[in-house]
Coordinates of C-alpha atoms in Angstrom, one line a residue:
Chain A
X190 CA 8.5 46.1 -23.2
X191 CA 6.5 44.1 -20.9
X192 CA 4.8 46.8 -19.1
X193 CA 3.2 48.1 -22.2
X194 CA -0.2 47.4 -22.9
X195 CA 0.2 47.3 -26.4
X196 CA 2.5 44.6 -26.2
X197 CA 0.4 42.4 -24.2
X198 CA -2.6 43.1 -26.6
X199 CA -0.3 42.0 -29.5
X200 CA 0.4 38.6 -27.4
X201 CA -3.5 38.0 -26.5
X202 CA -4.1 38.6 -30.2
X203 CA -1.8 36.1 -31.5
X204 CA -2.5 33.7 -29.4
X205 CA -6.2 34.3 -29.7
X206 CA -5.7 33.6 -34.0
X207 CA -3.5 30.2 -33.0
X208 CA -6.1 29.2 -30.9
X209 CA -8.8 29.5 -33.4
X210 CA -6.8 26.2 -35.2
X211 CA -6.4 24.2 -31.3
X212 CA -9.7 25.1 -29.4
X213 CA -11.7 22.6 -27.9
X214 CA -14.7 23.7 -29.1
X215 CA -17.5 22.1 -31.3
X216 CA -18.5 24.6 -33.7
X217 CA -20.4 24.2 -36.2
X218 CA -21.9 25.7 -39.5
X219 CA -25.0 27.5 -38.4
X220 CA -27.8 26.2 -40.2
X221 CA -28.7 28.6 -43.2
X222 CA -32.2 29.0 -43.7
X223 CA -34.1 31.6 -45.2
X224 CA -37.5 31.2 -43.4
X225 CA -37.5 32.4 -40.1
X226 CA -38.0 29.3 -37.6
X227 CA -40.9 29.2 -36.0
X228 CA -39.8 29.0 -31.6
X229 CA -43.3 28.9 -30.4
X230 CA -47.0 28.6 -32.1
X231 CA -49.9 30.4 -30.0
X232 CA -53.6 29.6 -30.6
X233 CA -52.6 28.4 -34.5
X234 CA -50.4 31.0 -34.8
X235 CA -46.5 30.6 -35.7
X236 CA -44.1 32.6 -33.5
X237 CA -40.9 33.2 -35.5
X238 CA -37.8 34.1 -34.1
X239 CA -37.6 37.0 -36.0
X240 CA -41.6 38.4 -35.0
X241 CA -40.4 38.1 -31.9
X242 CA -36.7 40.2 -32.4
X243 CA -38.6 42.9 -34.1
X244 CA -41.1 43.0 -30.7
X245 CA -37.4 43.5 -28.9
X246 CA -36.6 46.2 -31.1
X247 CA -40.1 47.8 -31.2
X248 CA -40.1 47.5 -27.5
X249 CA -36.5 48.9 -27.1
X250 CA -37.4 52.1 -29.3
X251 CA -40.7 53.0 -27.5
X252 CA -38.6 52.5 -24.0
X253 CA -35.6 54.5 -24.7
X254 CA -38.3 57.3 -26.5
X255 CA -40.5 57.1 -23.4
X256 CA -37.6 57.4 -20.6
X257 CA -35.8 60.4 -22.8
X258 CA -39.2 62.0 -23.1
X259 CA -40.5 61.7 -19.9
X260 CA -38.8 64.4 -18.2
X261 CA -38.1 66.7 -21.1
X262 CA -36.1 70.0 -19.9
X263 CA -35.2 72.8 -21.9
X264 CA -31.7 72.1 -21.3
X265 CA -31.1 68.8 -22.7
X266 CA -29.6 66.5 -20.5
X267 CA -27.7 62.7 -21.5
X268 CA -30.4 60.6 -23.1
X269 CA -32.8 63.4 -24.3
X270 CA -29.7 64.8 -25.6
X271 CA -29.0 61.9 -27.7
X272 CA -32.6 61.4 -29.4
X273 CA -32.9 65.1 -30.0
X274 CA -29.9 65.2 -32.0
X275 CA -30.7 61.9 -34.1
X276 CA -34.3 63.4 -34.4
X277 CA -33.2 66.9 -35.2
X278 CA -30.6 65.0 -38.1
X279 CA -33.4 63.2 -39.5
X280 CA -35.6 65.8 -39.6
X281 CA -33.1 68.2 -41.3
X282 CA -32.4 65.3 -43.6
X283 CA -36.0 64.7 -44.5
X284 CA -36.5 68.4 -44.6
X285 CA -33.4 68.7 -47.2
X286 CA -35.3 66.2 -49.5
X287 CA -38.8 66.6 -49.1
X288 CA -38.9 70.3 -48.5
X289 CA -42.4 71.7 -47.3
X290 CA -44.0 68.1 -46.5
X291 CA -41.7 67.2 -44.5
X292 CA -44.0 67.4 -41.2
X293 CA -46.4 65.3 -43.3
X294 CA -44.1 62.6 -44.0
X295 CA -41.3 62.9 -41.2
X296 CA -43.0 59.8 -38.8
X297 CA -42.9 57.4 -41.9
X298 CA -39.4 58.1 -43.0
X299 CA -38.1 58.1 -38.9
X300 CA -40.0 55.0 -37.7
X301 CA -38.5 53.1 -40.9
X302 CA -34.7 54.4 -40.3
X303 CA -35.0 53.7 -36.5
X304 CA -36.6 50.5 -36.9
X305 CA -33.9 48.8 -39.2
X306 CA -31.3 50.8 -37.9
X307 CA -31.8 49.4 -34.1
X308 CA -32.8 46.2 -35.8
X309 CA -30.0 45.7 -37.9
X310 CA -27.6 46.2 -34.9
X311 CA -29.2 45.0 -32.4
X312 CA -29.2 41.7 -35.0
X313 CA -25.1 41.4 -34.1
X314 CA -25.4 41.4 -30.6
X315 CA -24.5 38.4 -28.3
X316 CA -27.6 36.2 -28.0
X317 CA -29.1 36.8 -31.2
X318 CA -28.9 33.6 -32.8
X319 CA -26.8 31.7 -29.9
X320 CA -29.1 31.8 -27.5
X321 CA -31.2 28.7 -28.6
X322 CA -34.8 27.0 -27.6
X323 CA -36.1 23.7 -28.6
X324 CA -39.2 23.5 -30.5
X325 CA -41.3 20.9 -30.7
X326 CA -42.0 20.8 -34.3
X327 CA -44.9 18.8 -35.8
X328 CA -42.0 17.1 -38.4
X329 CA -43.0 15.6 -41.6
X330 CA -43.1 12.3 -40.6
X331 CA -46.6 11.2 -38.7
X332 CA -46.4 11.0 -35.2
X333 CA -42.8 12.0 -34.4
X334 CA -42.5 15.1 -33.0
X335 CA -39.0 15.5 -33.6
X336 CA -37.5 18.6 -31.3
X337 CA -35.2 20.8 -33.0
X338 CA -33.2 23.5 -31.5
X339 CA -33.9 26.8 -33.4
X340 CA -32.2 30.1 -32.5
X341 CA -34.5 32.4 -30.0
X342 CA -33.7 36.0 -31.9
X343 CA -32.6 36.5 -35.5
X344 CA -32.2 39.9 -37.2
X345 CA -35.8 41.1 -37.8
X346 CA -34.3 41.9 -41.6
X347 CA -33.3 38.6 -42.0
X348 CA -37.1 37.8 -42.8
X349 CA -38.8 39.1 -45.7
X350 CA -42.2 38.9 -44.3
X351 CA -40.7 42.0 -42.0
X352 CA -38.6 43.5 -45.2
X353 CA -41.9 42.8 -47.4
X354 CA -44.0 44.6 -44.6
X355 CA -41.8 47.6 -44.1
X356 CA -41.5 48.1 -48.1
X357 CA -44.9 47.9 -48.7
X358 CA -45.8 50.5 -46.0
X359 CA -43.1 52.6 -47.6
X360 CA -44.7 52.1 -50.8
X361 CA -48.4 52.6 -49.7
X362 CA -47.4 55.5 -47.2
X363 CA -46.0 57.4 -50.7
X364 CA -49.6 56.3 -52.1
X365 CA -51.5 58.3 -49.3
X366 CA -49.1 61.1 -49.0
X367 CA -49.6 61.8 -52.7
X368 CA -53.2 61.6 -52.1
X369 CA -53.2 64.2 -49.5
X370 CA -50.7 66.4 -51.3
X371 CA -52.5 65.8 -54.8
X372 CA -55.9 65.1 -53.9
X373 CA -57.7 62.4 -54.5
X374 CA -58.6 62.0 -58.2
X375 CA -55.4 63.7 -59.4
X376 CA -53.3 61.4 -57.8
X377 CA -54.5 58.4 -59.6
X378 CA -54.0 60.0 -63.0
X379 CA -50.3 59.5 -62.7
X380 CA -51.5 55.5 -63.4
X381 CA -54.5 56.0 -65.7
X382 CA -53.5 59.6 -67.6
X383 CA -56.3 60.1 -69.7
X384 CA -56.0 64.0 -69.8
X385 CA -54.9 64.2 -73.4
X386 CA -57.8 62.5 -74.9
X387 CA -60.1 64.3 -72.4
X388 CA -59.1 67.0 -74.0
X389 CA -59.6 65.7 -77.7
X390 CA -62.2 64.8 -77.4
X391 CA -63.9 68.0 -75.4
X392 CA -62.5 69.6 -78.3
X393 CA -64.2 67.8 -80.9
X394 CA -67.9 68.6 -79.2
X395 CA -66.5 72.2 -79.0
X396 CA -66.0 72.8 -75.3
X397 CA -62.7 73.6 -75.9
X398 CA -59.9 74.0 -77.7
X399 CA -59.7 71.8 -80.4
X400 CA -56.8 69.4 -80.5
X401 CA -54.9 67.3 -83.2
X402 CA -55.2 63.5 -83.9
X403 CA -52.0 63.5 -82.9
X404 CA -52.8 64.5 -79.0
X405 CA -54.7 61.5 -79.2
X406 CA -51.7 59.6 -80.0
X407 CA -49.9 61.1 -76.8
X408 CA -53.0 60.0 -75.3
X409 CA -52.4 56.5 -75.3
X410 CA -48.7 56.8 -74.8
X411 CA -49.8 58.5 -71.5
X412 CA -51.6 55.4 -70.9
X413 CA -48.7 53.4 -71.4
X414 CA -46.3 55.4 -69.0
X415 CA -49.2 55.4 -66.7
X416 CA -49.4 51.4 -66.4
X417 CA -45.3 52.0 -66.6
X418 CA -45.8 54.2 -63.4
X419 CA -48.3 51.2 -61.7
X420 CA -45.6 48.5 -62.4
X421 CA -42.6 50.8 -60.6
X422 CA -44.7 50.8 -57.2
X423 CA -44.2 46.9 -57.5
X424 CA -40.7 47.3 -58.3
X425 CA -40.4 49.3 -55.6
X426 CA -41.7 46.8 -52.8
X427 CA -39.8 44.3 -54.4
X428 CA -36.5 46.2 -54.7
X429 CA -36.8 47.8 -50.9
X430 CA -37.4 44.7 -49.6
X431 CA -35.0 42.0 -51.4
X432 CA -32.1 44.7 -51.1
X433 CA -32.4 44.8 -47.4
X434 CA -33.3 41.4 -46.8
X435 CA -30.5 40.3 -49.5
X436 CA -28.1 42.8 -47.3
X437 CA -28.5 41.8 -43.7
X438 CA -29.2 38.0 -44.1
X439 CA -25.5 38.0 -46.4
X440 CA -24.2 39.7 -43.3
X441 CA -25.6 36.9 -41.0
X442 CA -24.4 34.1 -43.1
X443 CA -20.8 35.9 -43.4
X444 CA -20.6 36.5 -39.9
X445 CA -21.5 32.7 -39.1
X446 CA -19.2 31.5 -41.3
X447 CA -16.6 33.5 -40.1
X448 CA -17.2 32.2 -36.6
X449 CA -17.3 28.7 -37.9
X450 CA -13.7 29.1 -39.8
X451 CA -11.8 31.8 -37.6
X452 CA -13.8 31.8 -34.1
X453 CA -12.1 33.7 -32.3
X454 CA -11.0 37.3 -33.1
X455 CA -10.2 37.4 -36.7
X456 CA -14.4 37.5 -37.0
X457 CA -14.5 40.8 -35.8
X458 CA -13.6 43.0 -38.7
X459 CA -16.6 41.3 -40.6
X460 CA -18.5 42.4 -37.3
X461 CA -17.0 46.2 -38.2
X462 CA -18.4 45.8 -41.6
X463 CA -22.1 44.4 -40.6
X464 CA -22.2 47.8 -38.3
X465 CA -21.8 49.4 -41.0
X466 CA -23.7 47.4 -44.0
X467 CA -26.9 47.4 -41.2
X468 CA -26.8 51.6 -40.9
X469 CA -25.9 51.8 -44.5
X470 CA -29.3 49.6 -45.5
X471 CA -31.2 51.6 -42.9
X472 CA -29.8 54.8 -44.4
X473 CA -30.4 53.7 -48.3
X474 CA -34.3 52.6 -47.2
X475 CA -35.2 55.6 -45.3
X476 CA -33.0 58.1 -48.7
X477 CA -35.2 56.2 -51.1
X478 CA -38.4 56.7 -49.3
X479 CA -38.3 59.8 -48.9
X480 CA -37.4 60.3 -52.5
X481 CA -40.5 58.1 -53.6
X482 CA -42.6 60.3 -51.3
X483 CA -41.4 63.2 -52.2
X484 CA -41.6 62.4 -55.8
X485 CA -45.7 61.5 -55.4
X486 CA -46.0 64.6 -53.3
X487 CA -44.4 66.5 -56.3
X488 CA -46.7 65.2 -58.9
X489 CA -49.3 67.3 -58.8
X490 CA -47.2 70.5 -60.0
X491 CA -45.4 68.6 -63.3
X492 CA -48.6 67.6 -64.1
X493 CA -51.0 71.0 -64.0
X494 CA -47.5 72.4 -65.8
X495 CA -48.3 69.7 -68.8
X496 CA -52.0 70.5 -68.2
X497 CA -52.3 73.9 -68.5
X498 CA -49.8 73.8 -71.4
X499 CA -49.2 77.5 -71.6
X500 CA -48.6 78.2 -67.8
X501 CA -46.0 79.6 -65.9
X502 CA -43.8 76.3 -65.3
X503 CA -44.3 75.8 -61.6
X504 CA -41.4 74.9 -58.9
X505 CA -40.7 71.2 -58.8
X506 CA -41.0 70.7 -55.3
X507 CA -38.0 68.0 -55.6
X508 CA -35.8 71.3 -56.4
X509 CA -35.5 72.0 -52.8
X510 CA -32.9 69.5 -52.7
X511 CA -30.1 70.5 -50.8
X512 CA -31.7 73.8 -49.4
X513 CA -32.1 72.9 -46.1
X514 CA -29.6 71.9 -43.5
Chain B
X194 CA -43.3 31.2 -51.3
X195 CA -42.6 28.9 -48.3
X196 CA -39.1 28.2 -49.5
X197 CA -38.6 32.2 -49.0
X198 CA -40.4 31.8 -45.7
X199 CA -43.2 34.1 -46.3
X200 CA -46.8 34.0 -44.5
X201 CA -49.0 36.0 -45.4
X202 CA -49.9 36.6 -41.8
X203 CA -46.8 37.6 -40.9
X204 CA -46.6 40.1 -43.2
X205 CA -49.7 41.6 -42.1
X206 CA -48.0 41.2 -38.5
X207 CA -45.4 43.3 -39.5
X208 CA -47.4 45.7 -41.4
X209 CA -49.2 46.2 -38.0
X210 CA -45.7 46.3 -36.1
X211 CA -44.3 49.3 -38.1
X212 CA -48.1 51.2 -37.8
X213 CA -48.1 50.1 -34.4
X214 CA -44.8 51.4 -34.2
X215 CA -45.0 54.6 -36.2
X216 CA -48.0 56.0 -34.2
X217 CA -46.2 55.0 -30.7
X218 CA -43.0 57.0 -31.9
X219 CA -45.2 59.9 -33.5
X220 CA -46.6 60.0 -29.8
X221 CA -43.7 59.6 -27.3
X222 CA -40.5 60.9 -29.6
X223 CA -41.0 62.5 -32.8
X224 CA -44.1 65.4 -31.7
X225 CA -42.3 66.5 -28.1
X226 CA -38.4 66.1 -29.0
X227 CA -39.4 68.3 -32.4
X228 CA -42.1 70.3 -29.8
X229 CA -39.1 71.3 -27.5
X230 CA -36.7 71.5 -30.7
X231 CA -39.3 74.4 -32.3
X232 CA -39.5 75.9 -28.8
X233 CA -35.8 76.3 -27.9
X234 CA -35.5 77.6 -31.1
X235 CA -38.2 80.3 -31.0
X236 CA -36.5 80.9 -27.1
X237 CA -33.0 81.5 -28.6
X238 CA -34.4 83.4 -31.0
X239 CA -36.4 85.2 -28.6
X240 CA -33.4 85.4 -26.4
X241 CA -31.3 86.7 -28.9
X242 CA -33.9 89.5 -30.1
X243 CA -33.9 90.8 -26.3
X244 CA -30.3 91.0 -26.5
X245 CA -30.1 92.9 -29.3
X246 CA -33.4 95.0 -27.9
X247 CA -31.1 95.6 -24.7
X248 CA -28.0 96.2 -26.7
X249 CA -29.5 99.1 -28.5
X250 CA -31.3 100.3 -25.0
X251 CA -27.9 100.9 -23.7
X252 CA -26.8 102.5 -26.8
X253 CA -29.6 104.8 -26.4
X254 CA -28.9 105.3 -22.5
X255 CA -25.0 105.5 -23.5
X256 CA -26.2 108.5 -25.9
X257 CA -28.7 110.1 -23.4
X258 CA -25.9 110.5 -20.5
X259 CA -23.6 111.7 -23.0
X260 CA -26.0 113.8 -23.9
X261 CA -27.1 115.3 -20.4
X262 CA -23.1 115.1 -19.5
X263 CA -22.5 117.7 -22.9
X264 CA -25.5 119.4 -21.5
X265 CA -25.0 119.3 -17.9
X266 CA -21.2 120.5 -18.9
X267 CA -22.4 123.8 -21.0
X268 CA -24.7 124.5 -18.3
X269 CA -21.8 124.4 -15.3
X270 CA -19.4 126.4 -18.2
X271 CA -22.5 129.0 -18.2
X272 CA -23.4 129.4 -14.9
X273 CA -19.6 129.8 -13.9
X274 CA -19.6 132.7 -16.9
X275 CA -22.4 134.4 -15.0
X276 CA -20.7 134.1 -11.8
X277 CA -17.6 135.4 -13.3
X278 CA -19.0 137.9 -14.7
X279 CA -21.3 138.8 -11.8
X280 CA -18.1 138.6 -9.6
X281 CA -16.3 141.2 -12.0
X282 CA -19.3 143.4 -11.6
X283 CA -19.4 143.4 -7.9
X284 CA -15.3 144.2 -8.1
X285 CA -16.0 147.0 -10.3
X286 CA -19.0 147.9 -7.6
X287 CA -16.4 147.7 -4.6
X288 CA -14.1 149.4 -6.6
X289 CA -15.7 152.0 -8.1
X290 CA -17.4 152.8 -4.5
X291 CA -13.8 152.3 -2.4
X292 CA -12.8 154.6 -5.2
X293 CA -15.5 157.3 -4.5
X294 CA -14.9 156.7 -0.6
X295 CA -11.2 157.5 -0.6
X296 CA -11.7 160.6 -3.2
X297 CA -14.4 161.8 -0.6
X298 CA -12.4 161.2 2.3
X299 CA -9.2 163.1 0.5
X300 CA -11.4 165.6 -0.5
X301 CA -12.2 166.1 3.0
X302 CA -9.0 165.6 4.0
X303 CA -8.3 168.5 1.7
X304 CA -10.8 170.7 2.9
X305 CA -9.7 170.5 6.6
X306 CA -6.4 171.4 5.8
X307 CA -7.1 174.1 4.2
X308 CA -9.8 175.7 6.4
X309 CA -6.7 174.9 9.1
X310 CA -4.5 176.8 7.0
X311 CA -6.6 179.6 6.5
X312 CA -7.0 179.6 10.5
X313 CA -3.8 179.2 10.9
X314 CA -3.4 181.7 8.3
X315 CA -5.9 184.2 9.9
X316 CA -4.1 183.9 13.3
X317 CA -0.7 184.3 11.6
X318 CA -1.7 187.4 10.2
X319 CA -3.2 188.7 13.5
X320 CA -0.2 188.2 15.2
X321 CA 1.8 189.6 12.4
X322 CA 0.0 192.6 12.4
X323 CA 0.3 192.7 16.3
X324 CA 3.9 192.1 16.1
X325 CA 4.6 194.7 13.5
X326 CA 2.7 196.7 15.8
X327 CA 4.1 196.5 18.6
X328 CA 7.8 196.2 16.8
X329 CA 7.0 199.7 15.2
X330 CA 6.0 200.8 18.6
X331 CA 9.2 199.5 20.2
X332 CA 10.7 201.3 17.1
X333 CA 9.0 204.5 17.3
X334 CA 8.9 204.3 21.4
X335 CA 5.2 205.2 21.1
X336 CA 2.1 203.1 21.0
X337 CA 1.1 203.0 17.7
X338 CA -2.7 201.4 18.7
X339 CA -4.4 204.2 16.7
X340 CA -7.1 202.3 14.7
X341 CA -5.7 204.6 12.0
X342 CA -2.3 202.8 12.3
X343 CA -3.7 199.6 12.3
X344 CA -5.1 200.3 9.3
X345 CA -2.1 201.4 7.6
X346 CA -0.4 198.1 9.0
X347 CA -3.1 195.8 7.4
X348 CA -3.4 198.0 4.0
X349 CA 0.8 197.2 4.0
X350 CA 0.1 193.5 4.6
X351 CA -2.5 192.6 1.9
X352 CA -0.1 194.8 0.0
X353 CA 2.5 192.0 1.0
X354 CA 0.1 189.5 0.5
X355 CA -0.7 190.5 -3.1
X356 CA 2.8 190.9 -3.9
X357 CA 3.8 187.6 -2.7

């Protein structure tokens, strides 16, 4: 009984949970903010500690992508072995979604997933948050510079300039996709439809098929969905970028709470479920993109179907769902 | 807005980041790992087209020697029917000439002993004659060596001789 190891993991465990009510440690309630604190201000310009955790994770992706693909062999090898398979996944799952534009699109939808992915995770390891710096903050009241000791790293997502940024370079990378798909002046008329009474109104000065009052009517419906369609790109950007900011900055509070209430050990199934909740968020963000993109790449052929109203209906290109794999 | 902690240059830090970012990761991950993805690919398939290439080659070359086997088979079963055949002849050549050899050497054979017998035959009778001669001299106590006798003996022999 003494010699397993189980047994001795059951007896560190224990002990470990009575020691979180006897320790002789001061811990406290981190202090929950929702700005980012600023660590360091160069030429006028705030340094916040999540800027600079998103440099570490920026800076981590290009250095694992640059030593995997420095010495790339056609028989895969340990680290190349690793980012080909999450690349090829991607790429299939992209591909699955997207269908023929997926080489078009495929850098957007990756950088996003890797980014908050490594972010997200990277966000739980030791030192983010605990390692600490003082700052020498010009406080409110004149004169004093009061120095407060604000975390070096926090969890890039924990910041919605970063979860603002990377929504709004989802949203406007859907925007430019559609206009290379689409082309330029088609694209727009998703917003501003003004086909229908186009087309009224060629047919009242007879150059071309006449059309009912009542397709002017449509007409301004059209509009309507249009300025619908304008007001779900803001939606979007807000939506992509509250969910995962709402997501991982819950997770940080959780996780500090824990600590401060249960330090030792019984902490780490909430760290389980922050894995998880971080590749869950990075998975949701890079799904929806891709749907959004795929959607404005897709436009084009509803719309020439609704256009030339008595066309062959034409392949939605979002029907390729599911073919690839 | 500064409650939520949001700066507008911030945000257009981060919008930078993730271009910044995006183009890095097009440039060192995304276009060789999916380059040397595309190419294994088109090598395995390439790979996998040679083997069926060679598969069927030695299908071919399996059906070739089988071929030349059948063929060089039917040409060994032919040529050992010619020999056979030729062989037979040649028997039937011996034979037929051992065959003539022997009759001609009987025939021969044949020959001598009969002109021997008719020598012998000749002399017989000359000594026949002679003894009946002299035995009806001896009988008669006088020489009977007239060439009339003589001819009486022989007339009397070929007399014997026809009856016999």
């Amino acid at each position: 009984m003494f010699r397993k190891p189980r047994f001795w993991l059951l007896v560190f465990t224990l002990a470990a949970l009575i020691f979180n009510f006897c320790h002789p440690f001061d811990i406290q309630l981190p202090h929950i903010s929702l700005a980012a604190e600023k660590v360091a201000t160069i030429g006028g310009f705030p340094i916040t500690n999540t800027l600079i955790a998103s440099w570490v994770t920026m800076a981590v992706l290009i250095v694992v992508s640059v030593l995997a693909t420095r010495n790339m062999r056609e028989v895969p090898r340990g680290l190349q072995n690793v980012v080909e398979l999450v690349v090829e996944k991607l790429y299939g799952f992209v591909e699955s979604i997207a269908g023929p534009h997926t080489p078009l699109i495929f850098p957007t939808i990756a950088t996003l997933f890797l980014f908050i992915i490594v972010s997200n995770w990277m966000g739980l390891l030791p030192g983010y948050l605990s390692i600490v710096v003082e700052h020498a903050a010009p406080s409110a009241h004149e004169g004093a510079h009061a120095v407060e000791k604000v975390p070096l790293l926090r969890s890039a997502a924990t910041d919605l300039n970063t979860t603002l940024a990377l929504a709004i370079a989802s949203v406007l990378m859907s925007q430019v996709y559609g206009v290379i798909v689409v082309g330029f002046p088609q694209y727009f008329l998703r917003f501003v439809n003004i086909r229908r009474p186009i087309a009224f109104f060629r047919g009242l000065q007879g150059r071309g098929p006449r059309t009912g009052v009542g397709s002017l009517l449509f007409g301004f419906i059209d509009l309507f969905i249009g300025v619908l369609e304008l007001f779900d790109e803001f939606t979007k950007i807000l939506s992509f970028s509250f969910r995962l900011f709402g997501n991982i900055f819950a997770g940080e509070v959780l996780l500090g709470v824990m600590v401060f209430l249960f330090p030792f050990v019984a902490s780490l199934p909430f760290l389980g479920l922050e894995i998880f909740v971080g590749a869950v968020q990075a998975f949701v963000f890079a799904v929806l993109s891709t749907a959004f993109i795929a959607q404005a790449t897709a436009h084009h052929g509803a719309e020439a179907e609704a256009h030339e109203e008595q066309s062959v209906p034409q392949p939605h290109v979002v029907s390729t769902v599911g073919q690839g794999t | 807005m500064d409650k939520l902690g949001i700066i507008p240059g911030h945000l257009v830090a981060q919008l930078i980041n993730f271009f910044l970012l995006m183009g890095v990761l097009t440039l060192v991950l995304y276009k060789p790992v999916l380059r040397m993805l595309r190419e294994r690919s088109e090598r395995i398939a390439k790979g996998l087209a040679y083997a069926d290439e060679a598969e069927k080659r030695v299908a071919q070359a399996e059906a070739e020697y089988q071929r030349r086997l059948e063929e060089a088979r039917r040409e060994a079963q032919a040529i050992i029917a010619q020999a056979r055949e030729a062989a037979e002849k040649e028997r039937q050549a011996i034979l037929a000439r051992a065959q003539a050899e022997a009759e001609a050497e009987r025939a021969r054979v044949a020959e001598e002993l009969e002109r021997e017998r008719q020598a012998a035959l000749v002399a017989l009778r000359g000594q026949v004659a002679d003894l009946a001669i002299e035995a009806a001299g001896r009988v008669l106590r006088r020489a009977v060596d007239e060439p009339a006798h003589r001819q009486l003996v022989r007339e009397f022999l070929s007399q014997l001789e026809r009856g016999s």
